Coordinates of N, CA, C and O in Angstrom, one line a residue:
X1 N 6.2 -62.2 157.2 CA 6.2 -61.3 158.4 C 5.6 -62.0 159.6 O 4.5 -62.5 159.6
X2 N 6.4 -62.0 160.5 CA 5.8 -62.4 162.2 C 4.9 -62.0 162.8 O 4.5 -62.8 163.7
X3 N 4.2 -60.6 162.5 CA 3.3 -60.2 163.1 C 3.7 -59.2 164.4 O 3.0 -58.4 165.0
X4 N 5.1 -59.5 164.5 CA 5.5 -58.0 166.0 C 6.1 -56.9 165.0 O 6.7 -57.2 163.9
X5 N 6.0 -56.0 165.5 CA 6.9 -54.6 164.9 C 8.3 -55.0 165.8 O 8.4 -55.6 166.9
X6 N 9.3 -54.5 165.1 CA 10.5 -54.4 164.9 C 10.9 -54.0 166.6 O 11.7 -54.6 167.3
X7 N 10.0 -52.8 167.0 CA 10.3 -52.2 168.2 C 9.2 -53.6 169.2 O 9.2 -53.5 170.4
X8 N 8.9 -54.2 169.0 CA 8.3 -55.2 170.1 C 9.2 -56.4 170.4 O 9.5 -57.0 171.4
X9 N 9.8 -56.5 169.0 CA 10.9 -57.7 169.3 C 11.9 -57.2 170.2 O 12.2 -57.8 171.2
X10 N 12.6 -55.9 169.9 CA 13.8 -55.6 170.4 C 13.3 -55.1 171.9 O 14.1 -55.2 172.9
X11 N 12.1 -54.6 172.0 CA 11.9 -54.7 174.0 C 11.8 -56.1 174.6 O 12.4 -56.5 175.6
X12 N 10.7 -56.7 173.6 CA 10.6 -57.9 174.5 C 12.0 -58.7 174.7 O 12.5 -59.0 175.8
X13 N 12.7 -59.0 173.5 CA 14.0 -59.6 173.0 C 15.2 -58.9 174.1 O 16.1 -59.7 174.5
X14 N 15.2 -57.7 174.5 CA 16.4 -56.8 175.5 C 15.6 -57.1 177.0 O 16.2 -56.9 178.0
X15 N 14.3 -57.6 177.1 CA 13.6 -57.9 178.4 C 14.1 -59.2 179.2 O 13.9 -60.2 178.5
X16 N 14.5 -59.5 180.1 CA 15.0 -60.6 180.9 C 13.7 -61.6 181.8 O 13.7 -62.7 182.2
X17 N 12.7 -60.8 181.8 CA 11.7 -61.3 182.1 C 10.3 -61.2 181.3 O 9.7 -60.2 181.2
X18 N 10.1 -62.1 181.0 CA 8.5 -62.2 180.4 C 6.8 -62.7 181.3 O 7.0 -63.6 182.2
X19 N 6.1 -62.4 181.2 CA 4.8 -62.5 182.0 C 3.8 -62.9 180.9 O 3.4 -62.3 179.9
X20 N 3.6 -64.3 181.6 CA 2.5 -64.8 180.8 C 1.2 -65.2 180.8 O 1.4 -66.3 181.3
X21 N 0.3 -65.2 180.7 CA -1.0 -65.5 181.0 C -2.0 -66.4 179.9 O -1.7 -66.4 178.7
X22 N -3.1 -67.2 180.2 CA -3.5 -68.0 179.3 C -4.9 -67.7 179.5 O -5.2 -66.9 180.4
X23 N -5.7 -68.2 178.8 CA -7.0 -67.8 178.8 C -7.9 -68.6 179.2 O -7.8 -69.7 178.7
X24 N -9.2 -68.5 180.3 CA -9.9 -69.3 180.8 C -10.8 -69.7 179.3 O -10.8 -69.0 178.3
X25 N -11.5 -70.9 179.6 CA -12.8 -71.1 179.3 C -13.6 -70.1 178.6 O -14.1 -70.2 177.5
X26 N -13.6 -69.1 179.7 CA -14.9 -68.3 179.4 C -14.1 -66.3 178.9 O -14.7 -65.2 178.9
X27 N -12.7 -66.8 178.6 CA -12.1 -65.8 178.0 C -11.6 -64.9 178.7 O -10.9 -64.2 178.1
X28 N -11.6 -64.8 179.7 CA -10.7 -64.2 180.9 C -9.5 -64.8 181.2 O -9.7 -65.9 181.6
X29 N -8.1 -64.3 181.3 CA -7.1 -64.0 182.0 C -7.3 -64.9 183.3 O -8.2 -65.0 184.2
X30 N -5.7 -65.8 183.1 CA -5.1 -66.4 184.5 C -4.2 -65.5 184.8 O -3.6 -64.8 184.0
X31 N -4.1 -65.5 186.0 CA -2.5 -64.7 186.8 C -1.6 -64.9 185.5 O -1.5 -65.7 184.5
X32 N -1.0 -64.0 185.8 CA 0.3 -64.1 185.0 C 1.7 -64.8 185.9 O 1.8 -64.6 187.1
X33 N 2.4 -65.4 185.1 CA 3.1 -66.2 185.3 C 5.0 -65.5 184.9 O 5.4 -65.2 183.8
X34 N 5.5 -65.5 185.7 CA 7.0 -64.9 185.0 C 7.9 -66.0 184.7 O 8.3 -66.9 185.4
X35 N 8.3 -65.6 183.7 CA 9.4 -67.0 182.6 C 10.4 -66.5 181.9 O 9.9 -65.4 181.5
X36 N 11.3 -66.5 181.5 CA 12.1 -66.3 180.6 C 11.5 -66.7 179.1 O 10.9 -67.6 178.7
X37 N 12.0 -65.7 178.3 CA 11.7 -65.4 176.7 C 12.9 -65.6 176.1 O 13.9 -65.5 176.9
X38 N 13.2 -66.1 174.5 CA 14.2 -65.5 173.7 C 13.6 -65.2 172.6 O 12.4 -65.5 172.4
X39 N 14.4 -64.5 171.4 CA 14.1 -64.0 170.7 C 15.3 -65.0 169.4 O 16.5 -65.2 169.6
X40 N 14.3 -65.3 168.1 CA 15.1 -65.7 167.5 C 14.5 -65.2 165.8 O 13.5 -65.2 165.2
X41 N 15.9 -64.8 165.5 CA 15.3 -63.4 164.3 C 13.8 -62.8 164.8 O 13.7 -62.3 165.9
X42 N 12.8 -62.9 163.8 CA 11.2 -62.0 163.9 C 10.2 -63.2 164.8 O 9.0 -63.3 164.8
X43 N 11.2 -64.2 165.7 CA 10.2 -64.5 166.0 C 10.7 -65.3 167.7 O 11.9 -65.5 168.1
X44 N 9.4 -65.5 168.5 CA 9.6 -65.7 170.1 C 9.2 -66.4 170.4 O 8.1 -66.7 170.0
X45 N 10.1 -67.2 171.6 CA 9.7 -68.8 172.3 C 9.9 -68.6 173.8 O 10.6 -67.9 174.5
X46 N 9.0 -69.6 174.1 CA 9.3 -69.7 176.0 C 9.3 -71.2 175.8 O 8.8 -71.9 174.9
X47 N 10.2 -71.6 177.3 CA 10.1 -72.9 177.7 C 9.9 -73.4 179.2 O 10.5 -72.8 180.1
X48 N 9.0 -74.3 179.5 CA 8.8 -74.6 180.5 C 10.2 -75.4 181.5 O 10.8 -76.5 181.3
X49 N 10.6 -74.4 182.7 CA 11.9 -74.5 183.0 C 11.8 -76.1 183.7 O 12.7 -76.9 183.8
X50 N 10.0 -76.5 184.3 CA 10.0 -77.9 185.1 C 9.3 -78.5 184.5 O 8.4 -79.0 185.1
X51 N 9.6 -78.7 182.9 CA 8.8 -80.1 182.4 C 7.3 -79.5 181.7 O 6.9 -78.4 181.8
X52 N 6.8 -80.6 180.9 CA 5.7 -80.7 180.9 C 4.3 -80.5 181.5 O 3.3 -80.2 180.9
X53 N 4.5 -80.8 182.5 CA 3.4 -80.7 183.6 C 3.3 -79.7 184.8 O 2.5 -79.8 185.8
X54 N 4.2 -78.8 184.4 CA 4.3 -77.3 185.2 C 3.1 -76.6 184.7 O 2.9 -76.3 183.5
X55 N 2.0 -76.4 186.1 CA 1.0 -75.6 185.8 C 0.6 -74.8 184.5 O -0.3 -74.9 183.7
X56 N 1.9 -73.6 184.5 CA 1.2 -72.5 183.3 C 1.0 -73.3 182.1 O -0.1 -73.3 181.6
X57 N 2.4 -74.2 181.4 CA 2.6 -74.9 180.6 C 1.5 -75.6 179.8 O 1.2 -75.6 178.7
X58 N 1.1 -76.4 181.0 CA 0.2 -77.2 180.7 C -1.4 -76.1 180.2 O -2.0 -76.1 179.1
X59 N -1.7 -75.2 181.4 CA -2.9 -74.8 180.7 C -2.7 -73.7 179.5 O -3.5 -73.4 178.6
X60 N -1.4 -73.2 179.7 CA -0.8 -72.4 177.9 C -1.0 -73.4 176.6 O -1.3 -72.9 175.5
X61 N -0.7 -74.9 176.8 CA -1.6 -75.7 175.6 C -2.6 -75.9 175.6 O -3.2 -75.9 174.5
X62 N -3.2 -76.2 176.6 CA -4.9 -76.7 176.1 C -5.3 -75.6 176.0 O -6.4 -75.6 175.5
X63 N -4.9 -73.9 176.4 CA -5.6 -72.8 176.4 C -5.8 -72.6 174.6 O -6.8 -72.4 173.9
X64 N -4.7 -72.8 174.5 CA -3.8 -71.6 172.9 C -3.9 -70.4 172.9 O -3.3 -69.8 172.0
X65 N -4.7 -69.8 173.7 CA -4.2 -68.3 173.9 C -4.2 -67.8 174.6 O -4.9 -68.3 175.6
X66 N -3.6 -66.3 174.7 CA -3.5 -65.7 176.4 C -2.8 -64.9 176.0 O -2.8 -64.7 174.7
X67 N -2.1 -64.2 176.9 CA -1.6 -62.1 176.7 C -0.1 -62.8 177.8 O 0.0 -63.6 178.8
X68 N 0.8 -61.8 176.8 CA 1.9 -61.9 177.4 C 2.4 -59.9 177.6 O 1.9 -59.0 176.9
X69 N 3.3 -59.8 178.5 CA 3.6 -58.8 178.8 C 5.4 -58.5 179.2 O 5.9 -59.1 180.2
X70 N 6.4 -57.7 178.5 CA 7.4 -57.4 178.8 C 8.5 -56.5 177.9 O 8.3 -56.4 176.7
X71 N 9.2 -56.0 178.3 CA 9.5 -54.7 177.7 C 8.8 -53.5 177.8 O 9.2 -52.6 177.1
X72 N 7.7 -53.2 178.4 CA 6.6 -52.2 177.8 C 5.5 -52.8 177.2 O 4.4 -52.2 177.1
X73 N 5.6 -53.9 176.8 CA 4.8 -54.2 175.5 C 4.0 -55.0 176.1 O 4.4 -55.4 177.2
X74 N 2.7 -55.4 175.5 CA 1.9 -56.0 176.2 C 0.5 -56.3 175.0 O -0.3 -55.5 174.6
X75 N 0.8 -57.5 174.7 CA -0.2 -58.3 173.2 C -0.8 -59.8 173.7 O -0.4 -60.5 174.6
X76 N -2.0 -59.8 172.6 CA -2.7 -61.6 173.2 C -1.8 -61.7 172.0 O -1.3 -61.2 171.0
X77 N -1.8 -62.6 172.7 CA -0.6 -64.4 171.5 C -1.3 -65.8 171.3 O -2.1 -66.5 171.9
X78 N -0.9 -66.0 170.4 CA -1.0 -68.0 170.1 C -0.8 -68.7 170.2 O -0.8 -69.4 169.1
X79 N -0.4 -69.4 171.9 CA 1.0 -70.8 171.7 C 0.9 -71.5 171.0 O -0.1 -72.2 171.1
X80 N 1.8 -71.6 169.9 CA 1.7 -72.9 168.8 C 3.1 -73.0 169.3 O 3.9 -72.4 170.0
X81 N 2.8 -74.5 168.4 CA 4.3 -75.7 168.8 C 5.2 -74.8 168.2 O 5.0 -73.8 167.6
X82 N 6.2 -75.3 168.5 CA 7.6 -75.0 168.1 C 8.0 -75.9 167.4 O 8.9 -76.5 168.0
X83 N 7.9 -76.4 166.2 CA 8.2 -77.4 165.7 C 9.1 -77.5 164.7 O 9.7 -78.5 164.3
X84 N 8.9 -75.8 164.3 CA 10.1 -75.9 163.0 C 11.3 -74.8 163.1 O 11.9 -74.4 162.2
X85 N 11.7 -74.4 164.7 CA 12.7 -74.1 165.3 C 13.9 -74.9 165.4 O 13.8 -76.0 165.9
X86 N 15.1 -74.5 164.9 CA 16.5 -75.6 165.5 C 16.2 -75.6 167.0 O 16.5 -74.5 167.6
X87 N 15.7 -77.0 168.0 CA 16.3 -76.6 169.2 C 17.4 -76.3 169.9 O 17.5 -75.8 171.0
X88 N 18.4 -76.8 168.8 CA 19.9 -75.9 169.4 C 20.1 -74.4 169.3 O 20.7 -73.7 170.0
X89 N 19.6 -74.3 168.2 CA 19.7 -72.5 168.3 C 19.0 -72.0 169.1 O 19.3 -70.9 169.6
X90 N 17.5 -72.9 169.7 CA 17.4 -71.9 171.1 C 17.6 -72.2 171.9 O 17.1 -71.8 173.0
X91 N 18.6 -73.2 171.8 CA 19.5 -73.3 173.5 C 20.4 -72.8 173.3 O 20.7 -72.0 174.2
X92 N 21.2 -72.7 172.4 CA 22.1 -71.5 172.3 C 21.5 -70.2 172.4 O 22.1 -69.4 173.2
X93 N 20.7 -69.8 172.1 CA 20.2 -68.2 172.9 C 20.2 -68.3 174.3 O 20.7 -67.3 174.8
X94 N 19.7 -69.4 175.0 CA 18.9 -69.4 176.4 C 20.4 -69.1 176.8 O 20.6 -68.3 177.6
X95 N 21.3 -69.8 176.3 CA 22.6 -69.6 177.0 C 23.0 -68.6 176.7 O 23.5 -68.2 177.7
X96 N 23.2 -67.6 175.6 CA 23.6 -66.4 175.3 C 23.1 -65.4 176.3 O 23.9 -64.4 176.5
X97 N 21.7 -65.4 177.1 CA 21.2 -64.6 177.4 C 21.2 -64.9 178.9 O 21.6 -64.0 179.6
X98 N 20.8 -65.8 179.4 CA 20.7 -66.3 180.7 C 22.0 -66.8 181.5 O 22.3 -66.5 182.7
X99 N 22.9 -67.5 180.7 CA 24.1 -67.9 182.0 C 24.8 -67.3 182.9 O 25.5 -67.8 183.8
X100 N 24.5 -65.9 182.7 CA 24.9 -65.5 184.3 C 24.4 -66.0 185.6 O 24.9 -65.8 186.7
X101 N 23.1 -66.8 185.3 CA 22.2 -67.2 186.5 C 23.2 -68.2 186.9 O 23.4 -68.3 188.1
X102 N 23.7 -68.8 186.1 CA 24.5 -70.0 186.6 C 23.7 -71.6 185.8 O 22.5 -71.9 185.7
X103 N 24.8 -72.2 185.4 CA 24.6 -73.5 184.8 C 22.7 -74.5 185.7 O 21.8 -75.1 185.3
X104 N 23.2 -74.2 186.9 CA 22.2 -75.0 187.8 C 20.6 -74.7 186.9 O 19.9 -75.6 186.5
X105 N 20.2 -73.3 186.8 CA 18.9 -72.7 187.0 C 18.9 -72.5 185.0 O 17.9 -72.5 184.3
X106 N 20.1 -72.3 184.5 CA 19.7 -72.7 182.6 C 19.3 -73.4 182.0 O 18.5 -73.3 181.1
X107 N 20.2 -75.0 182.8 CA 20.0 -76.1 182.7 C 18.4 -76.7 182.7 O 18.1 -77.6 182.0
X108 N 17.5 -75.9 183.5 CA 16.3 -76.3 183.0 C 15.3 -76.1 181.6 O 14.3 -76.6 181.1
X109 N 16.3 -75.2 181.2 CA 15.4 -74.7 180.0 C 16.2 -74.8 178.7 O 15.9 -74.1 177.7
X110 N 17.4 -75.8 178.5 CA 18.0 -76.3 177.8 C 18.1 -77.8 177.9 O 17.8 -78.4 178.9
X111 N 18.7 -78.4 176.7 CA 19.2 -79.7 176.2 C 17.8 -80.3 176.1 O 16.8 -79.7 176.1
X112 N 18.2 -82.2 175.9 CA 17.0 -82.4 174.9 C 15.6 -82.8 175.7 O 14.6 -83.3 175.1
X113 N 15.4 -82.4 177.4 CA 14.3 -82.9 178.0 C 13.7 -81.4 177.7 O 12.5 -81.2 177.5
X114 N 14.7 -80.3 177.6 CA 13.8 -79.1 177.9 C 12.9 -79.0 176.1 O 11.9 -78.3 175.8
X115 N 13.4 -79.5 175.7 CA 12.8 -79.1 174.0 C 11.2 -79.5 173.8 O 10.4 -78.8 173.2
X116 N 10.9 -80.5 174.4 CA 9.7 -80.7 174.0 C 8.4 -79.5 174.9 O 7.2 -79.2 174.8
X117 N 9.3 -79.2 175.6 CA 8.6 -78.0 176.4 C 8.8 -76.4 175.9 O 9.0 -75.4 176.6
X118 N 8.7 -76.6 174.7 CA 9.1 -75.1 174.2 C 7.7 -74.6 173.5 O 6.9 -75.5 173.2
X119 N 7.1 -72.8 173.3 CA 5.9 -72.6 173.0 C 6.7 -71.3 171.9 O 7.4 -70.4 172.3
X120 N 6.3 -71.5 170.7 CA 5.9 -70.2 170.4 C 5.3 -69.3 170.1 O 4.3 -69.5 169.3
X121 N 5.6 -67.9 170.6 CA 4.1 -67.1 171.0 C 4.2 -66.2 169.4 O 5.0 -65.4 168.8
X122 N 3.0 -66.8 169.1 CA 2.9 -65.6 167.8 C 1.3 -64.5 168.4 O 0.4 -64.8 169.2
X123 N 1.7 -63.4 167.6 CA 1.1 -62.4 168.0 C -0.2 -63.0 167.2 O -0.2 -63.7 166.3
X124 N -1.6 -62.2 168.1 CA -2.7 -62.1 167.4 C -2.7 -60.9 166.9 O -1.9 -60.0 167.1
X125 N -3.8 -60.7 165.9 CA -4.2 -59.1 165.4 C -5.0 -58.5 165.8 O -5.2 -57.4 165.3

């Protein structure tokens, strides 16, 4: 089991935007940050659309945790790697869900630069 109820996947999962936030130091909340989500079966990833070194990105790893918000729904999470994800299957989502934006603005969050930039958020309890 993944740890979201059924009804968190399918808001956050039908949500086009996700808001994310990472945790200071001293346990408090950064700004939230808005990104694109996909949903793959019971479980959810974000990808950094400019690389590695795009602010949230960077402190969502050294953070490992922080509170994400969308659909309604609103839980702290645990960026862990994405490591045992097909990255084609979630570029095939990103494109299932996003190409209306247009190839220019997908393109950052697919093929093989965007992969190493992928987080998945598992829920805390």
């Amino acid at each position: 089991m993944s740890g979201w109820s059924a009804a968190e996947l399918d808001a956050i999962g039908r949500s086009d935007e996700l808001q994310i936030a990472s945790r200071r130091d001293d346990g408090s909340l950064r700004p939230y940050v808005t990104i694109w989500t996909v949903r793959i079966g019971d479980d959810l990833f974000v990808r950094s659309a400019y690389g590695a070194t795009n602010p949230w990105f960077v402190r969502a790893k050294r953070a490992g945790r922080g509170r994400i918000r969308a659909g309604g729904v609103e839980r702290d999470v645990t960026f862990a790697a994405a490591d045992d994800v097909d990255a084609a299957t979630l570029d095939a989502e990103y494109h299932r869900k996003y190409d209306r934006y247009g190839q220019r603005i997908v393109g950052t969050v697919v093929g093989e630069k965007a992969h190493p930039n992928t987080l998945h958020l598992v829920p805390e309890e």
